[in-house]
Structure formats: C-alpha cells, structure tokens
Coordinates of C-alpha atoms in Angstrom, one line a residue:
X1 CA 114.5 107.7 112.2
X2 CA 115.6 106.9 108.7
X3 CA 113.1 106.2 105.9
X4 CA 113.6 102.4 106.0
X5 CA 113.3 102.1 109.8
X6 CA 110.3 104.4 109.6
X7 CA 108.6 102.1 107.2
X8 CA 109.4 99.1 109.4
X9 CA 107.9 100.9 112.4
X10 CA 104.6 101.1 110.5
X11 CA 104.4 97.3 110.2
X12 CA 104.9 97.0 114.0
X13 CA 102.4 99.7 114.8
X14 CA 99.5 98.2 112.8
X15 CA 100.2 94.7 114.0
X16 CA 101.0 95.1 117.7
X17 CA 98.7 95.7 120.7
X18 CA 99.2 95.2 124.4
X19 CA 97.1 92.4 126.0
X20 CA 93.8 94.0 126.8
X21 CA 92.3 92.4 129.9
X22 CA 89.0 94.3 129.4
X23 CA 88.4 92.0 126.4
X24 CA 89.8 88.9 128.1
X25 CA 93.0 89.1 126.0
X26 CA 91.2 88.9 122.7
X27 CA 93.6 89.6 119.8
X28 CA 90.9 91.4 117.9
X29 CA 88.9 94.2 119.5
X30 CA 85.3 93.1 119.8
X31 CA 82.6 94.8 117.8
X32 CA 80.4 96.7 120.2
X33 CA 77.3 96.7 118.1
X34 CA 75.2 98.7 120.5
X35 CA 73.6 102.2 120.5
X36 CA 74.0 102.8 124.2
X37 CA 75.7 101.7 127.4
X38 CA 74.0 101.1 130.8
X39 CA 75.3 101.9 134.3
X40 CA 74.9 100.2 137.6
X41 CA 74.0 103.4 139.5
X42 CA 72.7 106.8 138.6
X43 CA 75.9 108.4 140.1
X44 CA 78.1 106.5 137.6
X45 CA 75.8 107.4 134.8
X46 CA 75.9 111.1 135.8
X47 CA 79.6 111.1 136.1
X48 CA 80.1 109.5 132.6
X49 CA 77.6 111.8 131.0
X50 CA 79.7 114.8 132.0
X51 CA 82.3 113.7 129.5
X52 CA 80.7 111.5 126.8
X53 CA 83.9 111.5 124.7
X54 CA 86.1 109.7 127.2
X55 CA 83.2 107.6 128.7
X56 CA 81.0 105.3 126.6
X57 CA 77.5 106.6 127.1
X58 CA 75.9 106.7 123.6
X59 CA 77.6 105.4 120.4
X60 CA 77.0 108.7 118.6
X61 CA 79.6 110.1 121.0
X62 CA 82.0 107.3 121.7
X63 CA 82.1 103.5 121.0
X64 CA 84.9 101.2 122.1
X65 CA 85.4 99.6 118.7
X66 CA 85.5 103.0 116.9
X67 CA 87.8 104.4 119.6
X68 CA 90.3 101.7 119.1
X69 CA 90.5 102.5 115.3
X70 CA 90.8 106.2 116.1
X71 CA 93.7 105.6 118.5
X72 CA 95.5 103.4 116.0
X73 CA 95.1 105.9 113.2
X74 CA 96.3 108.7 115.5
X75 CA 99.4 106.6 116.3
X76 CA 100.2 106.2 112.6
X77 CA 99.7 109.9 111.8
X78 CA 101.6 111.0 115.0
X79 CA 98.5 112.9 116.1
X80 CA 97.2 113.4 119.6
X81 CA 93.6 112.6 118.7
X82 CA 91.5 111.3 115.9
X83 CA 87.8 111.2 115.2
X84 CA 86.3 108.8 112.6
X85 CA 83.4 109.8 110.4
X86 CA 80.9 108.1 108.1
X87 CA 82.6 109.4 104.9
X88 CA 85.6 111.4 103.8
X89 CA 83.3 114.3 103.0
X90 CA 81.8 114.2 106.5
X91 CA 85.3 114.4 107.9
X92 CA 86.4 117.2 105.5
X93 CA 83.3 119.4 106.1
X94 CA 83.5 118.9 109.8
X95 CA 87.2 120.0 109.8
X96 CA 86.5 123.0 107.6
X97 CA 83.5 124.2 109.6
X98 CA 85.5 123.9 112.9
X99 CA 87.9 126.5 111.6
X100 CA 85.6 129.2 110.1
X101 CA 82.5 131.3 110.9
X102 CA 80.4 134.0 109.2
X103 CA 82.6 136.7 107.7
X104 CA 85.7 134.5 107.4
X105 CA 87.6 133.7 104.2
X106 CA 89.1 130.4 103.0
X107 CA 92.1 129.9 100.7
X108 CA 91.8 126.5 98.9
X109 CA 94.0 124.9 96.3
X110 CA 92.3 124.9 92.9
X111 CA 93.0 121.2 92.3
X112 CA 91.4 119.9 95.6
X113 CA 88.8 117.2 95.5
X114 CA 85.8 118.4 93.5
X115 CA 83.2 118.1 96.3
X116 CA 85.6 119.9 98.6
X117 CA 85.9 122.8 96.2
X118 CA 82.1 122.9 95.8
X119 CA 81.7 123.0 99.5
X120 CA 84.1 126.0 100.1
X121 CA 83.1 127.9 97.0
X122 CA 79.4 127.4 97.0
X123 CA 77.8 125.7 100.0
X124 CA 79.4 127.9 102.8
X125 CA 78.5 131.1 101.0
X126 CA 75.0 130.7 102.5
X127 CA 76.7 131.3 105.9
X128 CA 78.6 134.4 104.7
X129 CA 81.9 132.6 104.3
X130 CA 84.0 133.6 101.2
X131 CA 86.8 131.6 99.5
X132 CA 89.5 131.9 96.9
X133 CA 91.0 129.1 94.8
X134 CA 94.7 129.3 94.0
X135 CA 97.4 127.3 92.3
X136 CA 99.1 125.8 95.4
X137 CA 102.3 124.9 93.7
X138 CA 103.8 128.2 94.9
X139 CA 103.4 129.4 98.4
X140 CA 103.5 132.9 97.0
X141 CA 100.2 132.3 95.3
X142 CA 98.7 131.4 98.6
X143 CA 100.3 134.4 100.3
X144 CA 98.9 136.7 97.6
X145 CA 95.3 135.4 98.2
X146 CA 95.3 136.0 101.9
X147 CA 93.0 138.7 103.4
X148 CA 92.7 140.1 106.9
X149 CA 89.7 137.9 107.3
X150 CA 91.3 134.7 106.1
X151 CA 91.0 132.0 108.8
X152 CA 91.8 128.8 106.9
X153 CA 94.2 127.5 104.2
X154 CA 92.9 124.2 102.8
X155 CA 95.5 122.0 101.1
X156 CA 95.6 118.6 99.3
X157 CA 99.1 117.3 98.5
X158 CA 99.4 115.7 96.1
X159 CA 96.2 116.5 94.3
X160 CA 94.4 113.6 92.8
X161 CA 94.1 114.5 89.1
X162 CA 97.2 116.4 88.2
X163 CA 99.2 115.4 91.2
X164 CA 100.5 118.8 92.1
X165 CA 102.1 119.4 95.5
X166 CA 102.1 122.2 98.0
X167 CA 105.1 122.9 100.3
X168 CA 103.4 121.9 103.5
X169 CA 106.1 123.2 105.8
X170 CA 106.2 126.6 104.1
X171 CA 102.4 126.8 104.0
X172 CA 102.2 126.0 107.7
X173 CA 104.8 128.6 108.6
X174 CA 103.0 131.2 106.6
X175 CA 99.6 130.4 108.2
X176 CA 101.1 130.4 111.7
X177 CA 102.6 133.8 111.2
X178 CA 99.1 135.2 110.3
X179 CA 97.1 133.2 112.9
X180 CA 95.4 131.1 110.2
X181 CA 94.4 127.4 110.5
X182 CA 95.7 124.8 108.0
X183 CA 94.0 121.5 106.9
X184 CA 95.5 119.0 104.4
X185 CA 93.9 116.0 102.7
X186 CA 96.5 113.3 103.1
X187 CA 94.5 110.5 101.5
X188 CA 96.9 109.9 98.6
X189 CA 100.1 109.4 100.6
X190 CA 98.5 108.0 103.8
X191 CA 100.4 108.2 107.1
X192 CA 102.8 105.5 105.7
X193 CA 104.4 108.0 103.2
X194 CA 103.5 111.5 104.6
X195 CA 102.8 112.9 108.1
X196 CA 101.8 116.6 107.6
X197 CA 101.4 117.3 111.3
X198 CA 105.1 116.9 111.7
X199 CA 105.5 119.7 109.1
X200 CA 103.4 122.1 111.1
X201 CA 99.9 121.5 109.6
X202 CA 97.0 121.8 112.1
X203 CA 94.6 119.2 111.0
X204 CA 94.9 116.2 108.6
X205 CA 91.9 114.6 106.9
X206 CA 91.7 111.3 105.1
X207 CA 89.1 109.6 103.0
X208 CA 89.4 106.2 104.8
X209 CA 87.5 104.8 101.9
X210 CA 90.7 104.9 99.9
X211 CA 94.0 103.2 100.9
X212 CA 93.3 102.8 104.6
X213 CA 90.4 100.6 103.7
X214 CA 92.0 99.2 100.6
X215 CA 89.1 96.8 99.9
X216 CA 86.6 99.0 98.2
X217 CA 83.9 97.9 100.6
X218 CA 83.7 100.7 103.1
X219 CA 83.0 104.4 103.1
X220 CA 84.6 106.4 105.9
X221 CA 86.7 109.4 106.9
X222 CA 88.9 110.7 109.7
X223 CA 90.2 114.0 111.1
X224 CA 93.4 114.0 113.1
X225 CA 95.4 116.6 115.0
X226 CA 96.2 118.2 118.4
X227 CA 93.8 117.4 121.2
X228 CA 92.9 121.1 121.7
X229 CA 91.5 121.2 118.2
X230 CA 90.1 117.7 118.0
X231 CA 88.3 118.0 121.3
X232 CA 86.3 120.9 119.9
X233 CA 85.4 119.0 116.8
X234 CA 84.4 116.0 118.9
X235 CA 82.0 118.1 121.0
X236 CA 80.6 120.2 118.2
X237 CA 80.8 119.1 114.5
X238 CA 81.1 115.3 115.4
X239 CA 78.3 115.3 118.0
X240 CA 76.0 117.8 116.3
X241 CA 76.2 116.8 112.7
X242 CA 75.9 113.1 113.5
X243 CA 78.1 111.8 110.6
X244 CA 79.6 109.1 112.8
X245 CA 81.3 105.8 112.0
X246 CA 79.5 102.7 113.1
X247 CA 81.1 99.9 115.2
X248 CA 80.7 97.4 112.4
X249 CA 82.5 99.7 109.9
X250 CA 85.3 100.4 112.5
X251 CA 85.8 96.6 113.0
X252 CA 86.0 96.1 109.3
X253 CA 88.5 98.9 108.8
X254 CA 90.7 97.7 111.7
X255 CA 91.2 94.5 109.9
X256 CA 92.1 96.4 106.7
X257 CA 94.6 98.6 108.6
X258 CA 96.7 95.6 109.6
X259 CA 98.0 95.3 106.0
X260 CA 98.2 99.0 105.1
X261 CA 102.0 99.3 105.0
X262 CA 102.4 96.1 103.0
X263 CA 99.7 97.2 100.5
X264 CA 101.2 100.7 100.1
X265 CA 104.7 99.3 99.3
X266 CA 103.1 97.1 96.6
X267 CA 101.0 100.0 95.2
X268 CA 104.1 102.2 95.1
X269 CA 106.3 99.6 93.3
X270 CA 103.8 98.6 90.7
X271 CA 102.6 102.2 90.0
X272 CA 106.2 103.4 89.4
X273 CA 106.8 100.4 87.1
X274 CA 103.7 101.2 85.0
X275 CA 104.3 105.0 85.0
X276 CA 107.9 104.5 83.9
X277 CA 106.7 102.3 81.1
X278 CA 104.2 104.9 79.9
X279 CA 107.0 107.5 79.4
X280 CA 107.5 107.9 75.7
X281 CA 104.6 105.7 74.6
X282 CA 103.0 107.1 71.4
X283 CA 99.6 107.7 73.1
X284 CA 101.2 109.5 76.1
X285 CA 102.2 113.1 76.1
X286 CA 103.0 113.5 79.8
X287 CA 102.9 111.4 82.9
X288 CA 101.9 113.0 86.2
X289 CA 103.4 111.0 89.0
X290 CA 105.3 112.6 92.0
X291 CA 107.6 109.6 92.3
X292 CA 109.1 110.0 88.8
X293 CA 112.3 111.9 88.3
X294 CA 110.6 113.8 85.5
X295 CA 107.9 115.3 87.9
X296 CA 108.5 119.1 88.1
X297 CA 108.1 119.0 91.9
X298 CA 110.1 115.8 92.4
X299 CA 112.6 117.5 94.9
X300 CA 109.7 118.7 97.1
X301 CA 108.1 115.2 96.9
X302 CA 111.3 113.6 98.1
X303 CA 111.6 116.1 100.9
X304 CA 108.2 115.9 102.4
X305 CA 107.1 112.3 101.5
X306 CA 108.7 109.0 102.2
X307 CA 107.2 107.3 99.2
X308 CA 104.3 107.3 96.6
X309 CA 101.1 105.5 96.2
X310 CA 99.3 103.9 93.2
X311 CA 97.3 106.7 91.7
X312 CA 98.6 108.9 88.9
X313 CA 97.5 110.3 85.5
X314 CA 98.8 110.8 82.0
X315 CA 98.0 113.3 79.3
X316 CA 97.4 112.4 75.7
X317 CA 97.1 114.2 72.4
X318 CA 94.4 111.6 71.4
X319 CA 90.8 112.5 71.7
X320 CA 88.7 111.6 74.8
X321 CA 86.5 109.5 72.5
X322 CA 89.4 107.4 71.3
X323 CA 90.9 107.0 74.8
X324 CA 87.5 105.9 76.1
X325 CA 87.4 103.3 73.5
X326 CA 90.9 102.3 74.6
X327 CA 89.6 102.0 78.2
X328 CA 86.7 99.8 76.9
X329 CA 89.3 97.3 75.6
X330 CA 91.2 97.1 78.9
X331 CA 90.9 93.7 80.6
X332 CA 92.4 94.3 84.1
X333 CA 91.4 98.0 84.6
X334 CA 87.9 98.6 85.6
X335 CA 86.1 101.8 84.7
X336 CA 85.1 103.5 87.9
X337 CA 85.5 106.4 90.3
X338 CA 87.4 106.4 93.6
X339 CA 90.7 104.6 94.1
X340 CA 92.8 103.0 96.8
X341 CA 91.5 99.5 96.6
X342 CA 93.0 96.2 95.5
X343 CA 91.7 96.6 91.9
X344 CA 93.1 98.7 89.1
X345 CA 90.9 101.5 87.8
X346 CA 90.8 103.9 84.8
X347 CA 88.9 107.1 84.0
X348 CA 89.2 109.3 80.9
X349 CA 88.4 113.0 81.0
X350 CA 88.9 115.9 78.6
X351 CA 92.1 117.7 79.2
X352 CA 91.6 120.9 81.2
X353 CA 93.3 124.3 81.0
X354 CA 96.0 123.2 83.5
X355 CA 97.1 120.3 81.3
X356 CA 100.2 120.6 79.1
X357 CA 99.8 122.3 75.7
X358 CA 98.3 120.0 73.0
X359 CA 96.8 117.6 75.5
X360 CA 93.3 116.5 74.6
X361 CA 92.7 113.8 77.2
X362 CA 93.6 113.3 80.9
X363 CA 93.6 109.7 81.9
X364 CA 93.8 108.7 85.5
X365 CA 95.0 105.2 86.5
X366 CA 94.9 103.6 89.9
X367 CA 97.3 100.7 90.0
X368 CA 96.0 97.9 92.2
X369 CA 97.6 94.8 93.5
X370 CA 97.7 92.9 90.2
X371 CA 101.0 92.0 88.5
X372 CA 102.5 95.2 87.0
X373 CA 103.6 93.2 84.0
X374 CA 100.1 92.0 83.3
X375 CA 98.8 95.6 83.6
X376 CA 101.4 96.9 81.1
X377 CA 100.5 94.2 78.6
X378 CA 96.9 95.1 79.1
X379 CA 97.6 98.8 78.4
X380 CA 99.5 98.0 75.2
X381 CA 97.1 95.4 73.9
X382 CA 94.2 97.8 74.3
X383 CA 96.2 100.5 72.4
X384 CA 97.1 98.1 69.6
X385 CA 93.3 97.5 69.2
X386 CA 92.4 101.2 68.8
X387 CA 95.5 103.0 67.5
X388 CA 94.2 103.1 64.0
X389 CA 90.7 104.2 64.9
X390 CA 89.8 107.7 63.7
X391 CA 88.0 109.2 66.6

C-alpha cells in the first residue's frame, strides 16, 4: 500500500463500523457507565468469570465502551490487541514491568520522556532492576550497552525534546537475536504516521492524552501488541495495578479518534511551514524537526515514518531569560506542558549538553490547528518586541 492510499485508509478506519445489532444499530457506541454486569443464572456468571477479559463481568477488567476503543486503536496500529489505561504513564509502566523482573537490566534511550527515565533509572531499582541510558541514534550504542541480563530495550522515536530517532527495524532485529523485548513510545507520530509493530517492535505505547485525544481534555494511555504479550498484561499489570480507563473517558476519546487523520495532516502541514520559516531567523541557531531536509536523520525518518506531527524544537544563542520574555509576548502560543491538542504551545528551557555548540536555550513549540501564517506573524512580532532587550 503506497503512502497516499495508506493515509486514505486511516480515514475509512476511524469513520467506519459495521452495523451493531447489540446496540440497535446505534452509530455511536453507548457509554456503559457501570461498574459491574449482572447475569441471568449462576452458571452464566461462573462461565463469564473464568475469562473476565473477553466477557464483561466487572469494569476493572472489561467494559464494552472501552473495548470498542481498544479494538479501534489496535486496528489503526495493526496490533492484535490493545489495552487502554488511565494515563500514558500507567500504560508505560505496565508495559515495562510486564517485561522485566528482579535481576534484569533495561537499556533505555537517554532522551525518553522524563518520567519514563525516572521510572527505569530510579523507581525499579527498589526491585533489583538495573538500567543504562544510551544515545539511541546509533544502534551500536544500544548494542554496546547490552548485558547478559538485559531483558528490555525501551525506545522513543522521535524523542520529544531534541527529536532524535532510533532505527526501529535495526533495534528490533538486534533485540530478537538476543531474546530481548522491545517497547517504543509512538505518541509523537501516532499510528497515522508510524507503525512500529510492522518494523518488528514487540509493544507500542501511546500517551493517548496527546494527538489521539487532540482536545486537551482527557488523560489516558494505551499499550498495543501481539495477543500473547497483551493477554499477560491484561491479566497481570492491567488487572492488578488498576490503572484502568473509564467508560466515560473511552466514549470521549472515541469521538476524538474519528478526526485523528484529518488533524494529523493539518498539524504536519502547519508545523513544517513554521519550522521552515524559522530556519535562518536571527534568534534561531538550529531547528530540530524530523520532517525537514536539514534534519541529520531525515533519511531514516522518511524510511520508517509516513509523515510528521506538530511538535518540534529550536535552539537559540539567546539566553533563557530573554526567550522566556519572548514567550510572554506571544499571543497565539500558550505557555504550558504537554502537546497534541488543538492549541499551540511553547516552553523555554536552558540548552542541555546534547544541544548544538553555542546554544543557550531550547524552545519547544507545538503547532496547533491555528493558521500557520498567524503563528509566524506572532513569533516575529514577539521577537520584534524583545530583540533589543539585554537579558
């Protein structure tokens, strides 16, 4: 399937459902706002209780509204099974703990989401699980960090501050040759632009809070993969930790999912327009966007992704104090964490060791659904207001 037809398929996938006689042909799946399900006879109850994942017994295990969303997300990701969680971190930690035990070792990319890095480097140490952070841009760095006790390689491609990529196919092949599990955070690209399972990755996690929701009004996560792996997560980490998604949240996210491909094309187009404009601006030293020809891993991005989303960063030789004052003058960009919603966002951070030489500030932009021309004018007007400030 070529890239264009693949994108068109996503539109059909999120919009089409067979007529469901269980719900009297309702176009929208009803919200089963219930904690439990009753049975006509004790025999039927006993039979259902033997497999609470495929039968609806208690909503901590399975709920029809949540199940519908899980099946639709699995269809988009080309996964055999999905389980939805109360947050992205609930999904990430469940996936990680499903793959390791006391005495094991994790290799994790050093630019992964901050709380994820904290979990694998600090929290799991109390259970005797060790970890190593590596620069994931080269599979050789990952290979060099492997130990006999390594049981998991955790990836995030692209990362969400410097937008570095890992070669997912090469990482999957390396891991498979050593009997090591792989997990990748696919929140940035979404299933619309990247499907890691097709590249050999074992499990995919998403912060559904981000693009899948797209409305900045829900917090949720999902884990997806082969049924043999997901069934174990459903029985263990999902049921025992209790970080489940509610029916009300699932119903809300199902509505959001209907427009995901449309929104992603808009985010992609507008972000590339803004990122291209920033190249060569006096307050910009380097733009970190995998969709730009200037990105050092552009060839890899084109090979394993079908597009790009609305989140990127740029580095500046200006001080963080000056760039924060610049952010204060922005009209259409809100100052705030997270990303993936309809609104444009900005954060300003001191440049780290991994930024380009001479950079003092790292500015992350999320390009929402506003006019790209309006956003560009906003960026330039704010710079005109502060360019002569000595900060």
